Amino acid sequence: MSNRTIAITGASGKTGSRVAEELMASGDRPRLLVRSSSVIPYTLMNAEQVRLSLQDPTALDSALKGVDALVIATGARPSIDLLGPMRVDALGVRSQVESCLRVGVSRVILVSSLCAGRWRHPLNLFGLILVWKRIGEQALENSGLDWTVIRPGGLSEREEALNVEGVYWSGPDQQENDSIPRRLVARCCLEALNTPASIGRILEVTSDASRPIISLSEALLSIDSTR
Ligand SMILES: NC(=O)c1ccc[n+]([C@@H]2O[C@H](COP(=O)([O-])OP(=O)(O)OC[C@H]3O[C@@H](n4cnc5c(N)ncnc54)[C@H](OP(=O)(O)O)[C@@H]3O)[C@@H](O)[C@H]2O)c1
């Protein structure tokens, strides 16, 4: 599929910018929804940009008008502000979901995290981030929208040899360790967008060079056969 307009929030981030790059490479038009202070990588200089606050419903509604889907790649940046995860990963996701409902954007992909919903986890030292991420996920799951949650493992910046690296897709709460390059997470988001069978699913993703490369459709069959 191509020639769609896909909004991406968190498009100035390391994963969101790669989602936008992958969309451009596949013939879609990314619309970057970023803050007034966000720095966009030069690779996306020619992409459409909308500067806004996610807390401004009117601006968000107007930025989402006419898009075919939304990819949410926002995430609280590590800082001493321990309320960031609540504001960005829960309330920020909820406000984006509410805007999609108002504007009529039905397809939404959310980049969340392995272990979302866990209370006892070292990552929660940063403002209970995994708890707030799960609340953000639930806002999307309960919305009635056509949603897919992608929960990646530890993210890396590695760009080498990714074309021969297989993704391990699983259902929710199956994985807790391992990692995945952000570029592959971006490709997973695109594959989910292009795979209607991924609607209504939480999908955990990690990757390893020793894993075979399989499509998301094949992975879903395998997940369903082991349920
Ligand atoms: N790091 C990991 O190992 C890991 C593992 C699993 C899942 N995750 C999750 O995966 C996602 C992507 O991670 P990443 O490391 O690629 O992200 P990142 O580079 O930290 O980018 C975060 C994005 O969110 C935006 N953002 C932050 N606070 C915002 C706010 N209040 N309003 C609007 N936008 C805001 C940032 O905008 P600015 O550029 O303006 O700051 C940026 O575009 C995040 O949800 C993260 O929690 C991370």
Coordinates of C-alpha atoms and ligand atoms in Angstrom, one line a residue:
M1 CA 0.0 0.0 0.0
S2 CA 1.2 3.5 -0.6
N3 CA 0.1 7.1 -1.3
R4 CA -1.6 7.4 2.0
T5 CA -1.2 10.3 4.4
I6 CA -0.1 9.0 7.8
A7 CA 0.3 11.3 10.8
I8 CA 3.1 10.5 13.2
T9 CA 3.4 12.0 16.7
G10 CA 6.8 11.8 18.3
A11 CA 8.2 12.2 14.7
S12 CA 11.2 14.1 16.0
G13 CA 12.2 11.0 18.1
K14 CA 14.5 8.2 17.2
T15 CA 11.7 5.8 16.4
G16 CA 9.1 8.2 15.1
S17 CA 11.5 9.7 12.6
R18 CA 12.4 6.3 11.3
V19 CA 8.7 5.5 11.0
A20 CA 8.4 8.7 8.8
E21 CA 11.4 7.7 6.8
E22 CA 10.1 4.2 6.1
L23 CA 6.7 5.7 5.1
M24 CA 8.4 8.0 2.6
A25 CA 10.4 5.1 1.2
S26 CA 7.3 3.1 0.7
G27 CA 5.5 5.9 -1.1
D28 CA 3.3 7.2 1.7
R29 CA 3.2 10.9 2.9
P30 CA 4.1 11.3 6.5
R31 CA 2.7 14.2 8.4
L32 CA 5.0 15.0 11.3
L33 CA 3.1 16.2 14.4
V34 CA 5.8 17.7 16.6
R35 CA 6.2 20.3 19.4
S36 CA 7.3 23.9 18.7
S37 CA 10.8 23.0 20.1
S38 CA 11.2 19.6 18.4
V39 CA 14.2 19.1 16.1
I40 CA 13.4 17.2 13.0
P41 CA 16.2 15.2 11.3
Y42 CA 17.4 16.5 8.0
T43 CA 16.1 13.3 6.3
L44 CA 12.6 14.6 6.9
M45 CA 13.1 18.2 5.9
N46 CA 10.8 17.8 2.9
A47 CA 8.0 16.1 4.9
E48 CA 4.9 17.9 5.9
Q49 CA 5.2 19.3 9.5
V50 CA 2.6 20.5 12.0
R51 CA 3.9 22.2 15.1
L52 CA 1.5 21.9 18.1
S53 CA 0.9 20.9 21.7
L54 CA -0.7 17.5 22.2
Q55 CA -2.6 19.2 25.0
D56 CA -4.4 21.5 22.5
P57 CA -7.4 19.5 21.3
T58 CA -8.3 22.1 18.6
A59 CA -4.8 22.0 17.1
L60 CA -4.6 18.2 17.3
D61 CA -8.0 17.8 15.6
S62 CA -6.9 20.1 12.8
A63 CA -3.6 18.3 12.4
L64 CA -5.3 14.9 12.1
K65 CA -7.9 16.0 9.6
G66 CA -7.6 14.0 6.4
V67 CA -5.0 11.5 7.5
D68 CA -5.5 7.8 6.8
A69 CA -3.9 6.6 10.0
L70 CA -1.9 7.8 13.0
V71 CA 1.3 6.3 14.4
I72 CA 1.9 7.3 18.0
A73 CA 5.6 7.3 18.7
T74 CA 5.6 9.8 21.6
G75 CA 7.3 8.8 24.8
A76 CA 8.4 10.8 27.9
R77 CA 12.1 11.6 27.5
P78 CA 14.1 10.6 30.5
S79 CA 14.3 13.6 32.9
I80 CA 13.9 14.6 36.5
D81 CA 10.3 15.3 35.8
L82 CA 8.7 12.2 37.2
L83 CA 5.3 13.3 35.9
G84 CA 6.4 13.0 32.3
P85 CA 5.3 9.4 31.8
M86 CA 1.8 10.2 33.2
R87 CA 1.5 13.3 31.0
V88 CA 2.9 11.8 27.8
D89 CA 2.5 8.0 27.9
A90 CA -1.0 8.0 29.4
L91 CA -2.8 11.4 29.1
G92 CA -1.0 12.3 25.9
V93 CA -2.0 9.0 24.3
R94 CA -5.6 9.4 25.6
S95 CA -5.8 12.9 24.1
Q96 CA -4.6 11.6 20.7
V97 CA -7.2 8.8 20.8
E98 CA -9.9 11.3 21.6
S99 CA -8.9 13.5 18.8
C100 CA -9.0 10.5 16.4
L101 CA -12.5 9.8 17.5
R102 CA -13.6 13.4 17.0
V103 CA -12.0 13.7 13.5
G104 CA -12.8 10.2 12.2
V105 CA -9.3 8.7 12.0
S106 CA -9.9 5.1 12.6
R107 CA -6.5 3.4 12.2
V108 CA -4.0 3.9 15.0
I109 CA -0.7 2.2 15.8
L110 CA 0.8 2.8 19.2
V111 CA 4.5 2.2 20.0
S112 CA 4.5 1.1 23.7
S113 CA 6.9 -1.1 25.5
L114 CA 7.6 -4.7 26.6
C115 CA 6.5 -5.1 30.2
A116 CA 3.8 -2.4 29.9
G117 CA 1.5 -2.7 32.9
R118 CA 4.2 -4.2 35.2
W119 CA 4.4 -2.6 38.6
R120 CA 7.6 -4.3 39.8
H121 CA 10.2 -3.3 37.2
P122 CA 13.4 -1.2 37.4
L123 CA 12.2 1.1 34.5
N124 CA 9.4 2.3 36.8
L125 CA 11.9 4.3 38.8
F126 CA 11.2 6.8 36.0
G127 CA 7.7 8.0 37.1
L128 CA 6.1 4.5 37.0
I129 CA 6.5 4.6 33.2
L130 CA 5.4 1.0 32.5
V131 CA 2.2 1.6 34.5
W132 CA 1.3 4.7 32.6
K133 CA 2.1 3.1 29.3
R134 CA -0.4 0.4 30.0
I135 CA -3.0 3.1 30.8
G136 CA -2.2 4.7 27.5
E137 CA -2.6 1.3 25.7
Q138 CA -6.0 0.8 27.5
A139 CA -7.3 4.2 26.3
L140 CA -6.6 3.0 22.7
E141 CA -7.9 -0.6 23.2
N142 CA -11.2 0.7 24.7
S143 CA -11.7 3.3 22.0
G144 CA -13.4 1.3 19.3
L145 CA -10.8 2.4 16.8
D146 CA -8.9 0.0 14.6
W147 CA -5.8 -0.2 16.9
T148 CA -2.6 -2.1 17.0
V149 CA -0.1 -1.8 19.9
I150 CA 3.5 -2.6 19.1
R151 CA 5.5 -3.3 22.3
P152 CA 9.2 -3.3 21.5
G153 CA 12.1 -4.6 23.6
G154 CA 15.1 -2.5 24.4
L155 CA 15.7 -0.1 21.5
S156 CA 19.0 0.3 19.8
E157 CA 20.3 2.7 17.2
R158 CA 22.0 -0.1 15.1
E159 CA 21.3 0.2 11.4
E160 CA 23.7 -2.5 10.1
A161 CA 22.6 -5.8 8.7
L162 CA 19.0 -5.3 9.4
N163 CA 17.8 -6.9 6.2
V164 CA 18.9 -10.3 7.4
E165 CA 17.6 -10.0 10.9
G166 CA 14.3 -11.7 11.9
V167 CA 11.7 -10.2 14.2
Y168 CA 10.3 -12.3 17.0
W169 CA 6.6 -11.3 17.1
S170 CA 4.6 -12.5 20.1
G171 CA 1.3 -11.8 21.8
P172 CA 1.1 -9.8 25.0
D173 CA 3.1 -10.5 28.1
Q174 CA 5.2 -13.2 26.4
Q175 CA 8.6 -11.4 26.3
E176 CA 10.5 -9.4 28.9
N177 CA 14.1 -9.2 27.7
D178 CA 16.0 -8.7 24.4
S179 CA 16.2 -5.8 22.1
I180 CA 15.4 -4.5 18.7
P181 CA 16.8 -1.8 16.5
R182 CA 14.5 1.2 16.2
R183 CA 14.6 0.9 12.4
L184 CA 13.0 -2.6 12.7
V185 CA 10.4 -1.2 15.1
A186 CA 9.5 1.4 12.4
R187 CA 9.2 -1.4 9.8
C188 CA 7.0 -3.4 12.2
C189 CA 4.7 -0.3 12.5
L190 CA 4.4 -0.1 8.7
E191 CA 3.8 -3.9 8.4
A192 CA 1.1 -3.6 11.1
L193 CA -0.5 -0.7 9.1
N194 CA -0.5 -2.9 6.0
T195 CA -1.8 -6.0 7.8
P196 CA -5.5 -5.7 8.7
A197 CA -5.3 -8.9 10.8
S198 CA -3.1 -7.0 13.3
I199 CA -6.1 -4.8 14.2
G200 CA -7.1 -5.3 17.9
R201 CA -3.8 -6.9 18.8
I202 CA -1.0 -6.2 21.2
L203 CA 2.2 -7.4 19.5
E204 CA 5.6 -7.7 21.3
V205 CA 8.7 -7.4 19.1
T206 CA 12.3 -8.2 19.6
S207 CA 14.9 -9.3 17.0
D208 CA 17.9 -11.4 16.5
A209 CA 20.2 -12.1 13.5
S210 CA 19.7 -15.9 14.1
R211 CA 15.9 -15.6 13.7
P212 CA 14.3 -16.4 10.3
I213 CA 12.5 -13.5 8.6
I214 CA 8.8 -14.0 8.6
S215 CA 5.9 -11.7 7.6
L216 CA 3.5 -10.4 10.3
S217 CA 0.7 -12.4 8.7
E218 CA 2.7 -15.6 9.2
A219 CA 3.6 -14.6 12.7
L220 CA -0.1 -14.0 13.5
L221 CA -0.9 -17.5 12.3
S222 CA 1.8 -18.9 14.6
I223 CA 0.6 -16.8 17.6
D224 CA -3.0 -18.0 17.1
S225 CA -2.0 -21.6 16.7
T226 CA -0.3 -21.6 20.2
R227 CA -3.1 -19.8 22.0
Ligands
LIG1 N1 14.4 3.4 25.0 C1 14.0 2.1 25.0 O1 14.8 1.1 25.1 C2 12.5 1.8 24.8 C3 12.1 0.4 24.9 C4 10.8 0.1 24.6 C5 9.9 1.1 24.3 N2 10.3 2.4 24.3 C6 9.3 3.4 23.9 O2 9.3 3.6 22.5 C7 8.9 4.9 22.1 C8 10.0 5.5 21.2 O3 11.2 5.6 21.9 P1 12.4 6.5 21.4 O4 13.6 6.3 22.3 O5 12.6 6.2 19.9 O6 11.8 7.9 21.6 P2 12.5 9.3 21.7 O7 13.7 9.4 20.8 O8 12.8 9.6 23.2 O9 11.4 10.3 21.2 C9 10.3 10.7 22.0 C10 9.4 11.5 21.1 O10 8.3 11.9 22.0 C11 8.1 13.3 21.9 N3 7.6 13.8 23.1 C12 8.1 13.7 24.4 N4 7.4 14.4 25.3 C13 6.4 15.0 24.5 C14 5.3 15.9 24.9 N5 5.1 16.3 26.1 N6 4.5 16.4 23.9 C15 4.8 16.0 22.6 N7 5.8 15.2 22.2 C16 6.6 14.7 23.2 C17 9.5 13.8 21.6 O11 9.4 15.1 21.1 P3 10.7 16.2 21.3 O12 11.6 15.8 20.2 O13 10.0 17.5 21.1 O14 11.3 16.0 22.7 C18 10.0 12.8 20.6 O15 9.5 13.1 19.4 C19 8.7 5.6 23.4 O16 7.3 5.6 23.7 C20 9.5 4.8 24.4 O17 9.0 5.0 25.7 C21 11.6 2.8 24.5

